[in-house]
Amino acid sequence: MYQGVDMTGLPSIAATAMTWDYVKRIRDLTKMKMVLKGILSWEDAKIAAENGFDGIIVSNHGGRSGDHLRPTIEVLPEIIEAAGAMPVLIDSGFRRGTDIVKALAMGAKGVAVGRPYLWGLGAFGQPGVERVLEILRTELRAAMQQVGAPTLKHLVPAMVKRV
């Protein structure tokens, strides 16, 4: 799987040779549900759907490994279309309740919010994480009220502006 090593002599993450053949082999090894993270193109979403994956997560891994790539929210609609009935979740850059509303309105089945939890945990431990969740819930509810959505199921693409 690894094509190279880093300066420590350990396998380099950047040198991984993750190919569709490799991912398909893993898929064939188990009957467990499998979700692929790191999908950024409609072509890859289509391949994942054709190969029996149970879901995908649209992700650029926080932008750290590819800040030159299109934002996940931008590619979301074309990936949802290509994925067909397969659930599409999204992460990378979601920090506020309004971000979550946008992604759900555009068709994501779920939104992963990672860094705010870490910030809360690092600053104040468990109470910090609980406060982050409280803030996100409050912002989410306010954004839903502003677009006229009484529940998450009422969020639709027409409620968000795309440039």
PDB file of C-alpha atoms in Angstrom:
ATOM      1  CA  MET A   1       0.000   0.000   0.000  1.00  0.00           C
ATOM      2  CA  TYR A   2       2.824   2.427   0.787  1.00  0.00           C
ATOM      3  CA  GLN A   3       5.025   3.726  -1.996  1.00  0.00           C
ATOM      4  CA  GLY A   4       7.531   5.547   0.162  1.00  0.00           C
ATOM      5  CA  VAL A   5       8.787   6.494   3.576  1.00  0.00           C
ATOM      6  CA  ASP A   6       9.116   9.834   5.314  1.00  0.00           C
ATOM      7  CA  MET A   7      12.285  11.238   6.887  1.00  0.00           C
ATOM      8  CA  THR A   8      11.780   9.058   9.979  1.00  0.00           C
ATOM      9  CA  GLY A   9      11.893   5.912   7.844  1.00  0.00           C
ATOM     10  CA  LEU A  10       8.230   5.212   8.589  1.00  0.00           C
ATOM     11  CA  PRO A  11       5.630   4.748   5.860  1.00  0.00           C
ATOM     12  CA  SER A  12       4.528   8.121   4.554  1.00  0.00           C
ATOM     13  CA  ILE A  13       0.831   8.942   4.643  1.00  0.00           C
ATOM     14  CA  ALA A  14       1.357  11.215   1.659  1.00  0.00           C
ATOM     15  CA  ALA A  15       2.802   8.276  -0.265  1.00  0.00           C
ATOM     16  CA  THR A  16      -0.195   5.978   0.125  1.00  0.00           C
ATOM     17  CA  ALA A  17      -1.437   4.392  -3.051  1.00  0.00           C
ATOM     18  CA  MET A  18      -5.153   4.320  -2.339  1.00  0.00           C
ATOM     19  CA  THR A  19      -6.718   3.085  -5.553  1.00  0.00           C
ATOM     20  CA  TRP A  20     -10.239   1.992  -6.406  1.00  0.00           C
ATOM     21  CA  ASP A  21      -8.965  -1.573  -6.825  1.00  0.00           C
ATOM     22  CA  TYR A  22      -7.608  -1.501  -3.272  1.00  0.00           C
ATOM     23  CA  VAL A  23     -10.824  -0.013  -1.848  1.00  0.00           C
ATOM     24  CA  LYS A  24     -12.936  -2.565  -3.743  1.00  0.00           C
ATOM     25  CA  ARG A  25     -10.846  -5.393  -2.279  1.00  0.00           C
ATOM     26  CA  ILE A  26     -11.582  -4.105   1.215  1.00  0.00           C
ATOM     27  CA  ARG A  27     -15.289  -3.843   0.327  1.00  0.00           C
ATOM     28  CA  ASP A  28     -15.264  -7.486  -0.808  1.00  0.00           C
ATOM     29  CA  LEU A  29     -13.704  -8.695   2.461  1.00  0.00           C
ATOM     30  CA  THR A  30     -16.690  -7.894   4.644  1.00  0.00           C
ATOM     31  CA  LYS A  31     -20.455  -7.741   4.741  1.00  0.00           C
ATOM     32  CA  MET A  32     -20.324  -4.872   7.236  1.00  0.00           C
ATOM     33  CA  LYS A  33     -21.602  -1.509   6.163  1.00  0.00           C
ATOM     34  CA  MET A  34     -18.855   0.676   4.735  1.00  0.00           C
ATOM     35  CA  VAL A  35     -18.739   4.432   4.333  1.00  0.00           C
ATOM     36  CA  LEU A  36     -15.970   6.124   2.337  1.00  0.00           C
ATOM     37  CA  LYS A  37     -14.542   9.428   3.544  1.00  0.00           C
ATOM     38  CA  GLY A  38     -12.685  11.853   1.329  1.00  0.00           C
ATOM     39  CA  ILE A  39     -14.907  11.860  -1.748  1.00  0.00           C
ATOM     40  CA  LEU A  40     -14.565  15.152  -3.646  1.00  0.00           C
ATOM     41  CA  SER A  41     -15.827  14.391  -7.142  1.00  0.00           C
ATOM     42  CA  TRP A  42     -19.029  13.157  -8.695  1.00  0.00           C
ATOM     43  CA  GLU A  43     -16.994  10.526 -10.555  1.00  0.00           C
ATOM     44  CA  ASP A  44     -15.767   8.978  -7.308  1.00  0.00           C
ATOM     45  CA  ALA A  45     -19.260   9.126  -5.820  1.00  0.00           C
ATOM     46  CA  LYS A  46     -20.584   7.213  -8.813  1.00  0.00           C
ATOM     47  CA  ILE A  47     -17.853   4.560  -8.515  1.00  0.00           C
ATOM     48  CA  ALA A  48     -18.603   4.194  -4.787  1.00  0.00           C
ATOM     49  CA  ALA A  49     -22.314   3.708  -5.522  1.00  0.00           C
ATOM     50  CA  GLU A  50     -21.597   1.189  -8.285  1.00  0.00           C
ATOM     51  CA  ASN A  51     -19.386  -0.829  -5.956  1.00  0.00           C
ATOM     52  CA  GLY A  52     -21.888  -1.269  -3.162  1.00  0.00           C
ATOM     53  CA  PHE A  53     -20.658   1.176  -0.569  1.00  0.00           C
ATOM     54  CA  ASP A  54     -23.260   2.179   2.002  1.00  0.00           C
ATOM     55  CA  GLY A  55     -22.481   5.874   2.132  1.00  0.00           C
ATOM     56  CA  ILE A  56     -19.880   8.522   1.531  1.00  0.00           C
ATOM     57  CA  ILE A  57     -18.531  11.498   3.387  1.00  0.00           C
ATOM     58  CA  VAL A  58     -17.669  14.478   1.244  1.00  0.00           C
ATOM     59  CA  SER A  59     -14.446  15.659   2.852  1.00  0.00           C
ATOM     60  CA  ASN A  60     -11.198  17.436   2.165  1.00  0.00           C
ATOM     61  CA  HIS A  61     -10.037  16.440   5.662  1.00  0.00           C
ATOM     62  CA  GLY A  62     -10.333  19.965   7.004  1.00  0.00           C
ATOM     63  CA  GLY A  63      -8.531  21.472   4.032  1.00  0.00           C
ATOM     64  CA  ARG A  64      -5.164  20.665   5.555  1.00  0.00           C
ATOM     65  CA  SER A  65      -4.153  18.261   2.819  1.00  0.00           C
ATOM     66  CA  GLY A  66      -5.656  20.140  -0.074  1.00  0.00           C
ATOM     67  CA  ASP A  67      -6.429  23.787   0.515  1.00  0.00           C
ATOM     68  CA  HIS A  68      -6.333  24.241  -3.250  1.00  0.00           C
ATOM     69  CA  LEU A  69      -9.342  21.943  -3.730  1.00  0.00           C
ATOM     70  CA  ARG A  70     -12.938  23.027  -4.256  1.00  0.00           C
ATOM     71  CA  PRO A  71     -14.795  23.500  -0.955  1.00  0.00           C
ATOM     72  CA  THR A  72     -16.894  20.526   0.107  1.00  0.00           C
ATOM     73  CA  ILE A  73     -20.098  22.583   0.172  1.00  0.00           C
ATOM     74  CA  GLU A  74     -19.466  23.544  -3.463  1.00  0.00           C
ATOM     75  CA  VAL A  75     -19.131  19.960  -4.724  1.00  0.00           C
ATOM     76  CA  LEU A  76     -21.957  18.591  -2.558  1.00  0.00           C
ATOM     77  CA  PRO A  77     -24.848  18.917  -5.084  1.00  0.00           C
ATOM     78  CA  GLU A  78     -23.042  17.110  -7.931  1.00  0.00           C
ATOM     79  CA  ILE A  79     -21.895  14.360  -5.564  1.00  0.00           C
ATOM     80  CA  ILE A  80     -25.417  13.853  -4.199  1.00  0.00           C
ATOM     81  CA  GLU A  81     -26.731  13.540  -7.751  1.00  0.00           C
ATOM     82  CA  ALA A  82     -24.055  11.004  -8.720  1.00  0.00           C
ATOM     83  CA  ALA A  83     -24.508   8.984  -5.506  1.00  0.00           C
ATOM     84  CA  GLY A  84     -28.119   8.144  -6.292  1.00  0.00           C
ATOM     85  CA  ALA A  85     -29.823   6.565  -3.281  1.00  0.00           C
ATOM     86  CA  MET A  86     -26.581   6.198  -1.323  1.00  0.00           C
ATOM     87  CA  PRO A  87     -26.520   8.539   1.714  1.00  0.00           C
ATOM     88  CA  VAL A  88     -24.097  11.451   1.470  1.00  0.00           C
ATOM     89  CA  LEU A  89     -22.671  13.100   4.577  1.00  0.00           C
ATOM     90  CA  ILE A  90     -20.289  16.027   4.636  1.00  0.00           C
ATOM     91  CA  ASP A  91     -17.541  17.490   6.776  1.00  0.00           C
ATOM     92  CA  SER A  92     -14.695  19.990   6.487  1.00  0.00           C
ATOM     93  CA  GLY A  93     -15.221  23.531   7.598  1.00  0.00           C
ATOM     94  CA  PHE A  94     -18.534  23.339   9.443  1.00  0.00           C
ATOM     95  CA  ARG A  95     -18.258  25.611  12.451  1.00  0.00           C
ATOM     96  CA  ARG A  96     -21.698  27.216  12.878  1.00  0.00           C
ATOM     97  CA  GLY A  97     -25.350  26.291  12.855  1.00  0.00           C
ATOM     98  CA  THR A  98     -25.823  28.226   9.612  1.00  0.00           C
ATOM     99  CA  ASP A  99     -23.187  26.012   7.952  1.00  0.00           C
ATOM    100  CA  ILE A 100     -25.124  22.931   9.033  1.00  0.00           C
ATOM    101  CA  VAL A 101     -28.414  24.333   7.711  1.00  0.00           C
ATOM    102  CA  LYS A 102     -26.829  25.043   4.319  1.00  0.00           C
ATOM    103  CA  ALA A 103     -25.452  21.522   3.958  1.00  0.00           C
ATOM    104  CA  LEU A 104     -28.684  19.833   5.058  1.00  0.00           C
ATOM    105  CA  ALA A 105     -30.776  22.090   2.809  1.00  0.00           C
ATOM    106  CA  MET A 106     -28.546  21.155  -0.118  1.00  0.00           C
ATOM    107  CA  GLY A 107     -29.262  17.472   0.513  1.00  0.00           C
ATOM    108  CA  ALA A 108     -26.606  16.130   2.883  1.00  0.00           C
ATOM    109  CA  LYS A 109     -27.983  13.442   5.187  1.00  0.00           C
ATOM    110  CA  GLY A 110     -25.645  14.498   7.974  1.00  0.00           C
ATOM    111  CA  VAL A 111     -22.919  16.986   8.846  1.00  0.00           C
ATOM    112  CA  ALA A 112     -19.767  16.125  10.782  1.00  0.00           C
ATOM    113  CA  VAL A 113     -18.536  18.896  13.038  1.00  0.00           C
ATOM    114  CA  GLY A 114     -15.149  18.091  14.496  1.00  0.00           C
ATOM    115  CA  ARG A 115     -12.917  20.994  15.356  1.00  0.00           C
ATOM    116  CA  PRO A 116     -15.362  22.986  17.488  1.00  0.00           C
ATOM    117  CA  TYR A 117     -15.624  19.971  19.814  1.00  0.00           C
ATOM    118  CA  LEU A 118     -11.857  19.859  20.077  1.00  0.00           C
ATOM    119  CA  TRP A 119     -11.644  23.568  20.823  1.00  0.00           C
ATOM    120  CA  GLY A 120     -14.260  23.213  23.554  1.00  0.00           C
ATOM    121  CA  LEU A 121     -12.538  20.149  24.972  1.00  0.00           C
ATOM    122  CA  GLY A 122      -9.119  21.782  24.938  1.00  0.00           C
ATOM    123  CA  ALA A 123     -10.351  24.958  26.578  1.00  0.00           C
ATOM    124  CA  PHE A 124     -12.764  23.636  29.207  1.00  0.00           C
ATOM    125  CA  GLY A 125     -12.937  19.836  29.079  1.00  0.00           C
ATOM    126  CA  GLN A 126     -16.360  18.193  29.009  1.00  0.00           C
ATOM    127  CA  PRO A 127     -18.182  21.432  29.962  1.00  0.00           C
ATOM    128  CA  GLY A 128     -16.502  23.031  26.927  1.00  0.00           C
ATOM    129  CA  VAL A 129     -17.800  20.301  24.613  1.00  0.00           C
ATOM    130  CA  GLU A 130     -21.286  20.643  26.104  1.00  0.00           C
ATOM    131  CA  ARG A 131     -21.166  24.412  25.565  1.00  0.00           C
ATOM    132  CA  VAL A 132     -20.097  23.959  21.940  1.00  0.00           C
ATOM    133  CA  LEU A 133     -23.062  21.624  21.380  1.00  0.00           C
ATOM    134  CA  GLU A 134     -25.403  24.117  23.032  1.00  0.00           C
ATOM    135  CA  ILE A 135     -24.128  26.938  20.819  1.00  0.00           C
ATOM    136  CA  LEU A 136     -24.464  24.808  17.658  1.00  0.00           C
ATOM    137  CA  ARG A 137     -28.033  23.786  18.581  1.00  0.00           C
ATOM    138  CA  THR A 138     -28.994  27.402  19.262  1.00  0.00           C
ATOM    139  CA  GLU A 139     -27.486  28.607  15.975  1.00  0.00           C
ATOM    140  CA  LEU A 140     -29.091  25.718  14.077  1.00  0.00           C
ATOM    141  CA  ARG A 141     -32.543  26.496  15.479  1.00  0.00           C
ATOM    142  CA  ALA A 142     -32.157  30.216  14.756  1.00  0.00           C
ATOM    143  CA  ALA A 143     -31.042  29.558  11.162  1.00  0.00           C
ATOM    144  CA  MET A 144     -33.951  27.163  10.620  1.00  0.00           C
ATOM    145  CA  GLN A 145     -36.389  29.783  11.895  1.00  0.00           C
ATOM    146  CA  GLN A 146     -34.870  32.396   9.596  1.00  0.00           C
ATOM    147  CA  VAL A 147     -35.430  30.221   6.512  1.00  0.00           C
ATOM    148  CA  GLY A 148     -38.871  29.067   7.665  1.00  0.00           C
ATOM    149  CA  ALA A 149     -38.047  25.400   8.307  1.00  0.00           C
ATOM    150  CA  PRO A 150     -39.869  24.006  11.363  1.00  0.00           C
ATOM    151  CA  THR A 151     -37.916  20.712  11.183  1.00  0.00           C
ATOM    152  CA  LEU A 152     -34.775  19.433   9.478  1.00  0.00           C
ATOM    153  CA  LYS A 153     -36.963  17.582   6.962  1.00  0.00           C
ATOM    154  CA  HIS A 154     -38.320  20.933   5.770  1.00  0.00           C
ATOM    155  CA  LEU A 155     -34.891  22.179   4.654  1.00  0.00           C
ATOM    156  CA  VAL A 156     -34.701  22.404   0.839  1.00  0.00           C
ATOM    157  CA  PRO A 157     -32.118  23.779  -1.626  1.00  0.00           C
ATOM    158  CA  ALA A 158     -34.222  26.850  -2.435  1.00  0.00           C
ATOM    159  CA  MET A 159     -33.616  28.067   1.139  1.00  0.00           C
ATOM    160  CA  VAL A 160     -29.905  28.659   0.554  1.00  0.00           C
ATOM    161  CA  LYS A 161     -28.078  30.877  -1.867  1.00  0.00           C
ATOM    162  CA  ARG A 162     -25.358  29.364  -4.012  1.00  0.00           C
ATOM    163  CA  VAL A 163     -22.867  31.536  -5.823  1.00  0.00           C
TER     164      VAL A 163
END
